[in-house]
């Protein structure tokens, strides 16, 4: 499986992280790589998240986990995203990535080009900023607690 992907995408860098195969893919090749991974057997989309490396270039990294049931295998796809740039959406390959991409946009501000509805999913629509970015001051957002019910 991995050899097939490596031969089709010479720009992808394969590696290992604690026994799991990781692949660094350029943003331009992401959709094609994910589609090819699905074709070779990684048919289950598990997760997508973003990471903010404040002092690194590219600043953000999108992490996608795919699973193959038969044969059992996992692949973790890493895509670097410079601040202010976008990464292509994979919702055309895995529709289940929709809400995950919206969450990464909502909390980190990562733009997913071609996403069918890239709007906030967790925070109110009028929220300003992206709270999980490392340049957001800690504790600057007032926490609103709801009333609790007392048991008598």
PDB file of C-alpha atoms in Angstrom:
ATOM      1  CA  UNK A   1       0.000   0.000   0.000  1.00  0.00           C
ATOM      2  CA  UNK A   2       2.649   2.478   1.089  1.00  0.00           C
ATOM      3  CA  UNK A   3       4.971   1.566  -1.781  1.00  0.00           C
ATOM      4  CA  UNK A   4       2.207   2.216  -4.284  1.00  0.00           C
ATOM      5  CA  UNK A   5       1.549   5.655  -2.803  1.00  0.00           C
ATOM      6  CA  UNK A   6       5.265   6.467  -2.648  1.00  0.00           C
ATOM      7  CA  UNK A   7       5.723   5.573  -6.311  1.00  0.00           C
ATOM      8  CA  UNK A   8       2.775   7.733  -7.377  1.00  0.00           C
ATOM      9  CA  UNK A   9       3.721  10.777  -5.259  1.00  0.00           C
ATOM     10  CA  UNK A  10       7.441  11.445  -5.325  1.00  0.00           C
ATOM     11  CA  UNK A  11       6.868  14.740  -3.520  1.00  0.00           C
ATOM     12  CA  UNK A  12       5.489  12.905  -0.469  1.00  0.00           C
ATOM     13  CA  UNK A  13       7.949  12.255   2.336  1.00  0.00           C
ATOM     14  CA  UNK A  14       7.370   8.994   4.187  1.00  0.00           C
ATOM     15  CA  UNK A  15       8.572   8.469   7.731  1.00  0.00           C
ATOM     16  CA  UNK A  16       7.802   6.760  11.007  1.00  0.00           C
ATOM     17  CA  UNK A  17       6.512   8.125  14.282  1.00  0.00           C
ATOM     18  CA  UNK A  18       6.343   5.635  17.138  1.00  0.00           C
ATOM     19  CA  UNK A  19       5.512   2.782  14.796  1.00  0.00           C
ATOM     20  CA  UNK A  20       2.975   4.652  12.709  1.00  0.00           C
ATOM     21  CA  UNK A  21       3.583   5.610   9.089  1.00  0.00           C
ATOM     22  CA  UNK A  22       3.521   9.356   8.550  1.00  0.00           C
ATOM     23  CA  UNK A  23       3.543  11.110   5.218  1.00  0.00           C
ATOM     24  CA  UNK A  24       4.351  14.769   4.650  1.00  0.00           C
ATOM     25  CA  UNK A  25       2.439  15.898   1.598  1.00  0.00           C
ATOM     26  CA  UNK A  26       2.667  19.276  -0.157  1.00  0.00           C
ATOM     27  CA  UNK A  27      -0.591  21.196  -0.005  1.00  0.00           C
ATOM     28  CA  UNK A  28      -0.974  21.095  -3.798  1.00  0.00           C
ATOM     29  CA  UNK A  29      -0.912  17.265  -3.781  1.00  0.00           C
ATOM     30  CA  UNK A  30      -3.198  16.727  -0.780  1.00  0.00           C
ATOM     31  CA  UNK A  31      -6.483  15.881  -2.508  1.00  0.00           C
ATOM     32  CA  UNK A  32      -4.777  13.641  -5.059  1.00  0.00           C
ATOM     33  CA  UNK A  33      -2.821  11.859  -2.335  1.00  0.00           C
ATOM     34  CA  UNK A  34      -5.871  11.307  -0.128  1.00  0.00           C
ATOM     35  CA  UNK A  35      -7.842  10.048  -3.134  1.00  0.00           C
ATOM     36  CA  UNK A  36      -5.013   7.645  -4.033  1.00  0.00           C
ATOM     37  CA  UNK A  37      -4.797   6.490  -0.408  1.00  0.00           C
ATOM     38  CA  UNK A  38      -8.497   5.705  -0.502  1.00  0.00           C
ATOM     39  CA  UNK A  39      -8.006   3.767  -3.749  1.00  0.00           C
ATOM     40  CA  UNK A  40      -5.245   1.585  -2.280  1.00  0.00           C
ATOM     41  CA  UNK A  41      -7.320   0.653   0.771  1.00  0.00           C
ATOM     42  CA  UNK A  42      -7.330   3.494   3.320  1.00  0.00           C
ATOM     43  CA  UNK A  43     -11.101   3.770   3.035  1.00  0.00           C
ATOM     44  CA  UNK A  44     -11.895   4.985   6.538  1.00  0.00           C
ATOM     45  CA  UNK A  45     -11.431   8.630   7.490  1.00  0.00           C
ATOM     46  CA  UNK A  46     -10.621   8.752  11.204  1.00  0.00           C
ATOM     47  CA  UNK A  47      -9.682  12.289  12.130  1.00  0.00           C
ATOM     48  CA  UNK A  48      -8.475  15.692  10.989  1.00  0.00           C
ATOM     49  CA  UNK A  49      -7.030  18.332  13.259  1.00  0.00           C
ATOM     50  CA  UNK A  50      -4.741  21.342  13.129  1.00  0.00           C
ATOM     51  CA  UNK A  51      -1.638  22.182  15.123  1.00  0.00           C
ATOM     52  CA  UNK A  52      -0.216  25.664  15.644  1.00  0.00           C
ATOM     53  CA  UNK A  53       3.582  25.838  15.689  1.00  0.00           C
ATOM     54  CA  UNK A  54       3.784  29.556  16.381  1.00  0.00           C
ATOM     55  CA  UNK A  55       7.493  29.998  15.645  1.00  0.00           C
ATOM     56  CA  UNK A  56       7.830  27.468  12.842  1.00  0.00           C
ATOM     57  CA  UNK A  57       7.436  27.868   9.102  1.00  0.00           C
ATOM     58  CA  UNK A  58       4.924  26.758   8.006  1.00  0.00           C
ATOM     59  CA  UNK A  59       3.118  27.834  11.116  1.00  0.00           C
ATOM     60  CA  UNK A  60       0.165  25.421  10.947  1.00  0.00           C
ATOM     61  CA  UNK A  61      -0.001  21.746  10.241  1.00  0.00           C
ATOM     62  CA  UNK A  62      -3.127  19.838   9.247  1.00  0.00           C
ATOM     63  CA  UNK A  63      -3.058  16.216  10.406  1.00  0.00           C
ATOM     64  CA  UNK A  64      -5.271  13.608   8.734  1.00  0.00           C
ATOM     65  CA  UNK A  65      -5.592  10.012   9.948  1.00  0.00           C
ATOM     66  CA  UNK A  66      -6.817   7.286   7.615  1.00  0.00           C
ATOM     67  CA  UNK A  67      -7.396   3.604   8.341  1.00  0.00           C
ATOM     68  CA  UNK A  68      -7.384   0.451   6.260  1.00  0.00           C
ATOM     69  CA  UNK A  69      -9.407  -2.429   7.647  1.00  0.00           C
ATOM     70  CA  UNK A  70      -8.047  -5.171   5.376  1.00  0.00           C
ATOM     71  CA  UNK A  71      -5.106  -5.328   5.636  1.00  0.00           C
ATOM     72  CA  UNK A  72      -5.041  -3.457   8.944  1.00  0.00           C
ATOM     73  CA  UNK A  73      -2.950  -0.319   8.499  1.00  0.00           C
ATOM     74  CA  UNK A  74      -2.938   3.338   9.426  1.00  0.00           C
ATOM     75  CA  UNK A  75      -1.462   6.383   7.799  1.00  0.00           C
ATOM     76  CA  UNK A  76      -1.049   9.860   9.242  1.00  0.00           C
ATOM     77  CA  UNK A  77      -0.895  12.593   6.606  1.00  0.00           C
ATOM     78  CA  UNK A  78       0.755  15.903   7.543  1.00  0.00           C
ATOM     79  CA  UNK A  79       0.316  19.070   5.503  1.00  0.00           C
ATOM     80  CA  UNK A  80       2.116  22.294   6.342  1.00  0.00           C
ATOM     81  CA  UNK A  81       0.042  25.460   5.991  1.00  0.00           C
ATOM     82  CA  UNK A  82       1.780  28.852   6.156  1.00  0.00           C
ATOM     83  CA  UNK A  83      -0.109  31.575   8.037  1.00  0.00           C
ATOM     84  CA  UNK A  84      -2.553  33.351   5.740  1.00  0.00           C
ATOM     85  CA  UNK A  85      -2.617  30.551   3.152  1.00  0.00           C
ATOM     86  CA  UNK A  86      -5.164  27.817   2.588  1.00  0.00           C
ATOM     87  CA  UNK A  87      -5.144  24.056   2.138  1.00  0.00           C
ATOM     88  CA  UNK A  88      -7.493  22.198  -0.219  1.00  0.00           C
ATOM     89  CA  UNK A  89     -10.541  20.576   1.332  1.00  0.00           C
ATOM     90  CA  UNK A  90     -10.760  16.779   1.262  1.00  0.00           C
ATOM     91  CA  UNK A  91     -14.557  16.736   1.635  1.00  0.00           C
ATOM     92  CA  UNK A  92     -14.831  15.666  -2.016  1.00  0.00           C
ATOM     93  CA  UNK A  93     -12.987  12.438  -1.149  1.00  0.00           C
ATOM     94  CA  UNK A  94     -14.197  11.932   2.426  1.00  0.00           C
ATOM     95  CA  UNK A  95     -17.461  13.838   3.099  1.00  0.00           C
ATOM     96  CA  UNK A  96     -16.997  13.024   6.796  1.00  0.00           C
ATOM     97  CA  UNK A  97     -14.111  15.509   6.914  1.00  0.00           C
ATOM     98  CA  UNK A  98     -16.638  18.348   6.668  1.00  0.00           C
ATOM     99  CA  UNK A  99     -17.116  19.054  10.386  1.00  0.00           C
ATOM    100  CA  UNK A 100     -13.440  18.405  11.195  1.00  0.00           C
ATOM    101  CA  UNK A 101     -12.345  21.030   8.684  1.00  0.00           C
ATOM    102  CA  UNK A 102     -14.907  23.463  10.096  1.00  0.00           C
ATOM    103  CA  UNK A 103     -13.545  22.859  13.591  1.00  0.00           C
ATOM    104  CA  UNK A 104      -9.950  23.501  12.442  1.00  0.00           C
ATOM    105  CA  UNK A 105     -11.149  26.694  10.772  1.00  0.00           C
ATOM    106  CA  UNK A 106     -13.148  27.790  13.809  1.00  0.00           C
ATOM    107  CA  UNK A 107     -10.431  27.188  16.408  1.00  0.00           C
ATOM    108  CA  UNK A 108      -7.230  27.846  14.403  1.00  0.00           C
ATOM    109  CA  UNK A 109      -8.351  29.888  11.396  1.00  0.00           C
ATOM    110  CA  UNK A 110      -7.033  27.374   8.862  1.00  0.00           C
ATOM    111  CA  UNK A 111      -8.783  28.014   5.539  1.00  0.00           C
ATOM    112  CA  UNK A 112      -9.932  24.968   3.527  1.00  0.00           C
ATOM    113  CA  UNK A 113     -10.226  25.892  -0.125  1.00  0.00           C
ATOM    114  CA  UNK A 114     -13.274  24.324  -1.791  1.00  0.00           C
ATOM    115  CA  UNK A 115     -15.064  23.460   1.448  1.00  0.00           C
ATOM    116  CA  UNK A 116     -18.843  23.484   0.848  1.00  0.00           C
ATOM    117  CA  UNK A 117     -19.693  25.492   3.999  1.00  0.00           C
ATOM    118  CA  UNK A 118     -16.650  26.779   5.846  1.00  0.00           C
ATOM    119  CA  UNK A 119     -18.401  28.468   8.769  1.00  0.00           C
ATOM    120  CA  UNK A 120     -17.958  28.356  12.514  1.00  0.00           C
ATOM    121  CA  UNK A 121     -19.078  25.148  14.166  1.00  0.00           C
ATOM    122  CA  UNK A 122     -18.288  25.569  17.880  1.00  0.00           C
ATOM    123  CA  UNK A 123     -18.145  29.297  18.558  1.00  0.00           C
ATOM    124  CA  UNK A 124     -20.843  31.924  17.963  1.00  0.00           C
ATOM    125  CA  UNK A 125     -20.864  33.457  14.480  1.00  0.00           C
ATOM    126  CA  UNK A 126     -19.920  36.876  15.860  1.00  0.00           C
ATOM    127  CA  UNK A 127     -16.858  35.531  17.726  1.00  0.00           C
ATOM    128  CA  UNK A 128     -13.689  37.377  16.787  1.00  0.00           C
ATOM    129  CA  UNK A 129     -10.475  35.427  16.329  1.00  0.00           C
ATOM    130  CA  UNK A 130      -9.519  31.791  16.720  1.00  0.00           C
ATOM    131  CA  UNK A 131      -8.990  30.793  20.372  1.00  0.00           C
ATOM    132  CA  UNK A 132      -6.578  27.864  19.967  1.00  0.00           C
ATOM    133  CA  UNK A 133      -3.938  29.904  18.161  1.00  0.00           C
ATOM    134  CA  UNK A 134      -0.860  30.237  20.308  1.00  0.00           C
ATOM    135  CA  UNK A 135      -0.763  34.003  19.849  1.00  0.00           C
ATOM    136  CA  UNK A 136      -4.121  34.413  21.609  1.00  0.00           C
ATOM    137  CA  UNK A 137      -3.440  35.555  25.180  1.00  0.00           C
ATOM    138  CA  UNK A 138      -4.410  32.985  27.780  1.00  0.00           C
ATOM    139  CA  UNK A 139      -7.260  34.089  29.976  1.00  0.00           C
ATOM    140  CA  UNK A 140      -8.214  37.051  27.845  1.00  0.00           C
ATOM    141  CA  UNK A 141     -11.616  35.599  27.059  1.00  0.00           C
ATOM    142  CA  UNK A 142     -14.129  35.918  29.893  1.00  0.00           C
ATOM    143  CA  UNK A 143     -15.708  32.590  30.764  1.00  0.00           C
ATOM    144  CA  UNK A 144     -19.457  32.645  30.986  1.00  0.00           C
ATOM    145  CA  UNK A 145     -20.753  30.055  33.433  1.00  0.00           C
ATOM    146  CA  UNK A 146     -24.348  29.023  33.330  1.00  0.00           C
ATOM    147  CA  UNK A 147     -26.356  28.729  36.523  1.00  0.00           C
ATOM    148  CA  UNK A 148     -26.191  25.396  38.292  1.00  0.00           C
ATOM    149  CA  UNK A 149     -29.080  23.509  39.762  1.00  0.00           C
ATOM    150  CA  UNK A 150     -28.949  22.755  43.452  1.00  0.00           C
ATOM    151  CA  UNK A 151     -30.195  19.447  44.753  1.00  0.00           C
ATOM    152  CA  UNK A 152     -32.152  19.858  47.934  1.00  0.00           C
TER     153      UNK A 152
END
